[in-house]
CSV table of C-alpha atoms and ligand atoms in Angstrom, one decimal:
chain,number,residue,atom,x,y,z
A,1,MET,CA,-20.7,11.9,4.6
A,2,LYS,CA,-17.1,12.7,5.1
A,3,SER,CA,-14.6,11.9,2.5
A,4,ARG,CA,-12.1,8.7,3.3
A,5,PHE,CA,-9.0,7.5,2.4
A,6,ILE,CA,-8.2,3.6,2.4
A,7,THR,CA,-5.2,1.8,1.7
A,8,PHE,CA,-4.5,-1.7,1.2
A,9,GLU,CA,-1.1,-3.0,1.9
A,10,GLY,CA,0.9,-6.1,2.1
A,11,ILE,CA,3.7,-8.2,0.6
A,12,ASP,CA,4.1,-8.7,-2.9
A,13,GLY,CA,1.8,-11.5,-4.1
A,14,ALA,CA,-0.4,-11.4,-0.6
A,15,GLY,CA,-3.5,-10.8,-2.6
A,16,LYS,CA,-4.5,-7.2,-1.8
A,17,SER,CA,-4.8,-6.1,-5.4
A,18,SER,CA,-7.6,-8.9,-6.0
A,19,GLN,CA,-9.7,-7.5,-3.4
A,20,ILE,CA,-9.8,-3.8,-4.1
A,21,ALA,CA,-12.2,-3.6,-7.0
A,22,ALA,CA,-14.8,-5.7,-4.4
A,23,ALA,CA,-14.4,-2.9,-2.0
A,24,VAL,CA,-14.7,-0.3,-4.4
A,25,ALA,CA,-17.8,-1.8,-5.7
A,26,LEU,CA,-19.2,-2.1,-2.1
A,27,ILE,CA,-18.6,1.9,-1.5
A,28,GLU,CA,-19.9,2.7,-4.9
A,29,SER,CA,-23.1,0.8,-3.9
A,30,ARG,CA,-23.6,3.1,-1.1
A,31,GLY,CA,-24.2,6.1,-3.7
A,32,ILE,CA,-20.4,7.3,-3.0
A,33,GLN,CA,-18.0,8.2,-6.0
A,34,VAL,CA,-14.5,6.4,-5.7
A,35,VAL,CA,-11.2,7.1,-7.1
A,36,GLN,CA,-9.3,3.9,-7.3
A,37,THR,CA,-5.5,4.7,-7.4
A,38,ARG,CA,-1.9,3.1,-6.5
A,39,GLU,CA,1.6,3.9,-5.8
A,40,PRO,CA,4.1,4.1,-6.6
A,41,GLY,CA,1.9,5.8,-9.5
A,42,GLY,CA,-1.7,7.4,-9.9
A,43,THR,CA,-0.6,10.3,-12.0
A,44,PRO,CA,1.0,10.4,-15.2
A,45,LEU,CA,4.5,11.6,-13.6
A,46,GLY,CA,3.9,8.9,-10.8
A,47,GLU,CA,3.4,6.3,-13.5
A,48,LYS,CA,6.7,7.2,-15.0
A,49,LEU,CA,8.4,7.0,-11.6
A,50,ARG,CA,6.8,3.6,-11.1
A,51,GLU,CA,8.5,2.2,-14.2
A,52,ILE,CA,11.9,3.8,-13.0
A,53,LEU,CA,11.4,2.3,-9.5
A,54,LEU,CA,10.2,-1.1,-10.4
A,55,HIS,CA,12.9,-1.4,-12.9
A,56,GLU,CA,15.8,0.3,-12.5
A,57,PRO,CA,18.9,0.0,-10.0
A,58,MET,CA,19.5,2.5,-7.7
A,59,HIS,CA,20.7,3.7,-4.2
A,60,LEU,CA,18.2,3.1,-1.2
A,61,GLU,CA,18.0,6.8,-0.5
A,62,THR,CA,17.3,7.6,-4.0
A,63,GLU,CA,14.4,4.9,-4.0
A,64,ALA,CA,13.1,6.2,-0.7
A,65,MET,CA,12.9,9.8,-2.1
A,66,LEU,CA,11.5,9.0,-5.4
A,67,MET,CA,8.6,7.3,-3.6
A,68,PHE,CA,7.9,10.2,-1.7
A,69,ALA,CA,8.3,12.3,-4.7
A,70,ALA,CA,5.8,10.4,-6.6
A,71,ARG,CA,3.5,10.5,-3.4
A,72,ARG,CA,4.0,14.5,-3.2
A,73,GLU,CA,2.5,14.3,-6.6
A,74,HIS,CA,0.0,11.8,-6.1
A,75,LEU,CA,-1.4,13.7,-3.1
A,76,ALA,CA,-1.3,16.9,-4.7
A,77,ALA,CA,-2.8,16.0,-8.3
A,78,LEU,CA,-4.9,13.3,-7.3
A,79,ILE,CA,-5.8,12.4,-3.6
A,80,GLU,CA,-6.0,15.9,-2.1
A,81,PRO,CA,-8.9,17.1,-4.9
A,82,ALA,CA,-10.7,13.9,-4.6
A,83,LEU,CA,-11.0,14.0,-1.2
A,84,ALA,CA,-12.0,17.8,-1.3
A,85,ALA,CA,-14.6,17.1,-3.7
A,86,GLY,CA,-16.3,14.7,-1.5
A,87,LYS,CA,-15.0,11.6,-3.3
A,88,TRP,CA,-13.4,8.5,-1.5
A,89,VAL,CA,-9.9,7.5,-2.6
A,90,VAL,CA,-8.6,4.0,-2.3
A,91,SER,CA,-4.8,3.0,-2.8
A,92,ASP,CA,-3.3,0.0,-3.6
A,93,ARG,CA,-0.2,1.2,-1.4
A,94,PHE,CA,0.7,4.1,0.4
A,95,THR,CA,3.6,5.3,3.0
A,96,ASP,CA,3.2,2.4,5.0
A,97,ALA,CA,4.7,0.3,2.0
A,98,THR,CA,7.6,3.0,2.4
A,99,TYR,CA,8.0,2.0,6.2
A,100,ALA,CA,7.9,-1.8,5.4
A,101,TYR,CA,10.2,-2.2,2.1
A,102,GLN,CA,12.5,0.7,2.2
A,103,VAL,CA,13.1,0.8,6.4
A,104,GLY,CA,12.0,-2.9,6.9
A,105,GLY,CA,13.2,-4.5,3.6
A,106,ARG,CA,16.3,-2.5,2.7
A,107,GLY,CA,17.4,-1.0,6.1
A,108,LEU,CA,16.9,2.6,5.7
A,109,ASP,CA,17.4,4.9,8.3
A,110,GLU,CA,14.1,5.2,10.2
A,111,ALA,CA,14.9,8.8,11.0
A,112,ARG,CA,15.1,9.6,7.1
A,113,PHE,CA,11.7,7.8,6.7
A,114,VAL,CA,10.2,10.0,9.2
A,115,ALA,CA,11.7,13.3,8.0
A,116,LEU,CA,10.4,12.5,4.6
A,117,GLU,CA,7.1,11.4,6.0
A,118,ARG,CA,6.9,14.8,8.0
A,119,TRP,CA,8.0,16.9,4.9
A,120,VAL,CA,5.2,15.1,2.5
A,121,HIS,CA,2.3,14.7,4.5
A,122,PRO,CA,2.6,16.1,8.1
A,123,ASP,CA,-0.9,16.0,9.0
A,124,PHE,CA,-2.3,13.5,7.1
A,125,GLN,CA,-2.8,9.4,7.3
A,126,PRO,CA,-5.4,7.1,5.7
A,127,ASP,CA,-8.5,6.9,7.6
A,128,LEU,CA,-8.2,3.3,7.3
A,129,THR,CA,-5.3,0.8,6.0
A,130,LEU,CA,-5.6,-3.1,5.5
A,131,ILE,CA,-2.7,-4.9,5.7
A,132,PHE,CA,-2.7,-8.4,3.9
A,133,ASP,CA,-0.4,-10.6,5.8
A,134,LEU,CA,1.0,-13.7,4.4
A,135,ASP,CA,3.8,-16.0,4.9
A,136,PRO,CA,6.6,-15.1,2.1
A,137,ALA,CA,6.7,-18.5,0.8
A,138,VAL,CA,3.1,-18.7,0.1
A,139,ALA,CA,3.0,-15.1,-1.6
A,140,ALA,CA,6.1,-16.4,-3.9
A,141,ARG,CA,4.3,-19.2,-4.9
A,142,ARG,CA,1.2,-17.3,-5.9
A,143,LEU,CA,3.5,-14.8,-7.8
A,144,ALA,CA,5.1,-17.7,-9.7
A,145,GLY,CA,1.5,-18.7,-10.4
A,146,THR,CA,0.6,-15.6,-12.5
A,147,GLY,CA,3.3,-16.2,-15.1
A,148,GLN,CA,4.3,-12.7,-15.2
A,149,ALA,CA,7.9,-11.6,-15.2
A,150,PRO,CA,8.6,-10.4,-11.7
A,151,ASP,CA,10.0,-6.9,-11.2
A,152,ARG,CA,12.8,-5.4,-9.2
A,153,PHE,CA,11.1,-6.0,-5.8
A,154,GLU,CA,9.5,-9.4,-6.7
A,155,ARG,CA,13.0,-10.9,-7.4
A,156,GLU,CA,14.2,-10.2,-3.8
A,157,LYS,CA,14.5,-13.5,-1.7
A,158,ALA,CA,12.4,-14.5,1.1
A,159,ASP,CA,14.6,-12.9,4.1
A,160,PHE,CA,13.7,-9.7,2.4
A,161,PHE,CA,10.1,-10.5,2.4
A,162,GLN,CA,10.2,-11.8,6.1
A,163,ARG,CA,11.7,-8.2,7.1
A,164,VAL,CA,8.9,-6.4,5.0
A,165,ARG,CA,6.5,-8.5,6.6
A,166,ALA,CA,7.7,-7.9,10.2
A,167,ALA,CA,7.6,-4.1,9.4
A,168,TYR,CA,4.1,-4.2,8.3
A,169,LEU,CA,3.2,-5.9,11.6
A,170,ARG,CA,5.2,-3.2,13.9
A,171,ARG,CA,3.2,-0.3,12.0
A,172,ALA,CA,0.1,-2.1,12.6
A,173,ALA,CA,0.9,-2.6,16.0
A,174,ALA,CA,1.9,1.3,16.2
A,175,ALA,CA,-1.5,2.5,14.8
A,176,PRO,CA,-4.2,0.0,16.0
A,177,GLN,CA,-7.1,2.4,15.4
A,178,ARG,CA,-6.0,3.0,11.7
A,179,VAL,CA,-4.8,-0.3,10.7
A,180,ARG,CA,-6.4,-3.8,10.2
A,181,LEU,CA,-4.6,-6.8,9.7
A,182,ILE,CA,-6.1,-9.5,7.3
A,183,ASP,CA,-5.1,-13.1,7.2
A,184,ALA,CA,-4.4,-13.6,3.9
A,185,SER,CA,-3.6,-17.2,3.4
A,186,ARG,CA,-7.9,-17.8,3.6
A,187,LYS,CA,-9.8,-18.4,0.3
A,188,PRO,CA,-10.7,-15.0,-1.5
A,189,ASP,CA,-14.4,-15.0,-0.4
A,190,GLU,CA,-13.7,-15.4,2.9
A,191,ILE,CA,-11.0,-12.9,2.9
A,192,ARG,CA,-13.7,-10.7,0.9
A,193,ALA,CA,-16.1,-10.9,3.3
A,194,GLU,CA,-13.7,-9.7,6.4
A,195,VAL,CA,-12.7,-6.7,4.0
A,196,GLU,CA,-16.3,-6.0,3.2
A,197,ALA,CA,-17.3,-6.0,7.3
A,198,ILE,CA,-14.3,-3.9,8.3
A,199,ILE,CA,-15.1,-1.0,5.7
A,200,LEU,CA,-18.9,-0.9,6.7
A,201,GLY,CA,-17.8,-1.1,10.4
A,202,ALA,CA,-14.8,1.5,10.1
A,203,CYS,CA,-16.6,3.6,7.6
A,204,PHE,CA,-20.3,3.6,7.7
A,205,GLN,CA,-21.0,3.7,11.3
B,1,ATP,N1,-6.5,-15.7,-1.2
B,1,ATP,C1,-6.2,-16.1,-2.3
B,1,ATP,N2,-5.7,-17.3,-2.4
B,1,ATP,C2,-4.9,-17.9,-3.4
B,1,ATP,N3,-4.3,-17.2,-4.5
B,1,ATP,C3,-4.8,-15.6,-4.5
B,1,ATP,C4,-5.4,-15.4,-3.1
B,1,ATP,N4,-5.4,-13.9,-3.4
B,1,ATP,C5,-4.9,-13.7,-4.7
B,1,ATP,N5,-4.5,-14.9,-5.2
B,1,ATP,C6,-3.9,-15.1,-6.6
B,1,ATP,O1,-2.3,-14.7,-6.2
B,1,ATP,C7,-1.7,-13.7,-7.3
B,1,ATP,C8,-1.5,-12.4,-6.6
B,1,ATP,O2,-2.5,-11.8,-6.2
B,1,ATP,P1,-2.5,-10.4,-6.3
B,1,ATP,O3,-2.3,-9.7,-7.5
B,1,ATP,O4,-4.0,-9.7,-5.9
B,1,ATP,O5,-1.4,-9.8,-5.0
B,1,ATP,P2,-0.8,-8.4,-4.5
B,1,ATP,O6,-0.8,-8.9,-3.2
B,1,ATP,O7,-1.6,-7.2,-5.3
B,1,ATP,O8,0.6,-8.6,-5.4
B,1,ATP,P3,1.5,-7.1,-5.8
B,1,ATP,O9,1.7,-6.3,-4.8
B,1,ATP,O10,2.6,-8.1,-6.4
B,1,ATP,O11,0.6,-6.8,-6.7
B,1,ATP,C9,-2.9,-13.8,-8.4
B,1,ATP,O12,-2.8,-14.7,-8.9
B,1,ATP,C10,-4.3,-13.9,-7.6
B,1,ATP,O13,-5.0,-14.4,-8.2
B,2,LIG,C1,4.5,2.8,-2.5
B,2,LIG,C2,5.8,1.9,-2.4
B,2,LIG,C3,5.9,0.4,-3.1
B,2,LIG,N1,6.7,-0.3,-3.2
B,2,LIG,C4,7.0,-1.4,-3.9
B,2,LIG,C5,6.3,-2.6,-3.2
B,2,LIG,C6,5.8,-3.2,-4.6
B,2,LIG,O1,7.0,-4.6,-4.6
B,2,LIG,C7,6.0,-2.3,-5.7
B,2,LIG,C8,4.8,-1.8,-6.5
B,2,LIG,O2,4.3,-2.9,-6.9
B,2,LIG,P1,2.6,-3.6,-6.8
B,2,LIG,O3,2.4,-4.6,-7.7
B,2,LIG,O4,1.9,-2.4,-7.4
B,2,LIG,O5,2.1,-3.6,-5.4
B,2,LIG,O6,6.9,-1.2,-5.1
B,2,LIG,C9,8.0,0.1,-1.9
B,2,LIG,O7,9.0,-0.4,-2.1
B,2,LIG,N2,8.0,1.2,-1.7
B,2,LIG,C10,6.7,2.2,-1.5
B,2,LIG,O8,6.9,3.2,-0.8
């Protein structure tokens, strides 16, 4: 069976990370080897860049370029070799996050985003992307409930997350074959059932 690259996306607190383990278990139950990873991160260098990106103040374009630098390393060192070896890769975020957060949230010039995307992965996109869509007010309450100290992104205000959410919705509308929207306001079990049905339908037919 062809290798697949599946990505999970959404505003902070939408609940995507909670669903990834179940999705990975579903795929593994079919006898497929899965590499679970995340962005920014996924490689030793990427994890160092993640620390900087989540905690150090920086210029918007520096932020966008560092996201793509971490991604270049991630593709070369982990994603591409895993797919070439016949494994599936499930990533907590990929390039749709840069569109949503840096273009949508922060106002990065879209042409700069397009140039970076074309440079770093000109002919490559996820096979399937699940975007967890949720009202930022609900997501903020969920994050507050974790009791964890918020990072530089999680400290952003509601209007930032409204713009991020709207950008995710635009990205979904632009690639309906690849991107599925998940109503993340429901109970975890209901969401898990839909995630499993989407993966089975899109990747195992
Ligand atoms: N469907 C749900 N209903 C209520 N609470 C949920 C739901 N899904 C996740 N949560 C809770 O919301 C919090 C955030 O969930 P999670 O870490 O999965 O979100 P996330 O989208 O991955 O956020 P981040 O991108 O910031 O890591 C956790 O405390 C989790 O238990
Ligand atoms: C890949 C990527 C991520 N971000 C932001 C989005 C989140 O706030 C953090 C990562 O934290 P998570 O808890 O692991 O989801 O990074 C971004 O702004 N741009 C990106 O390209």
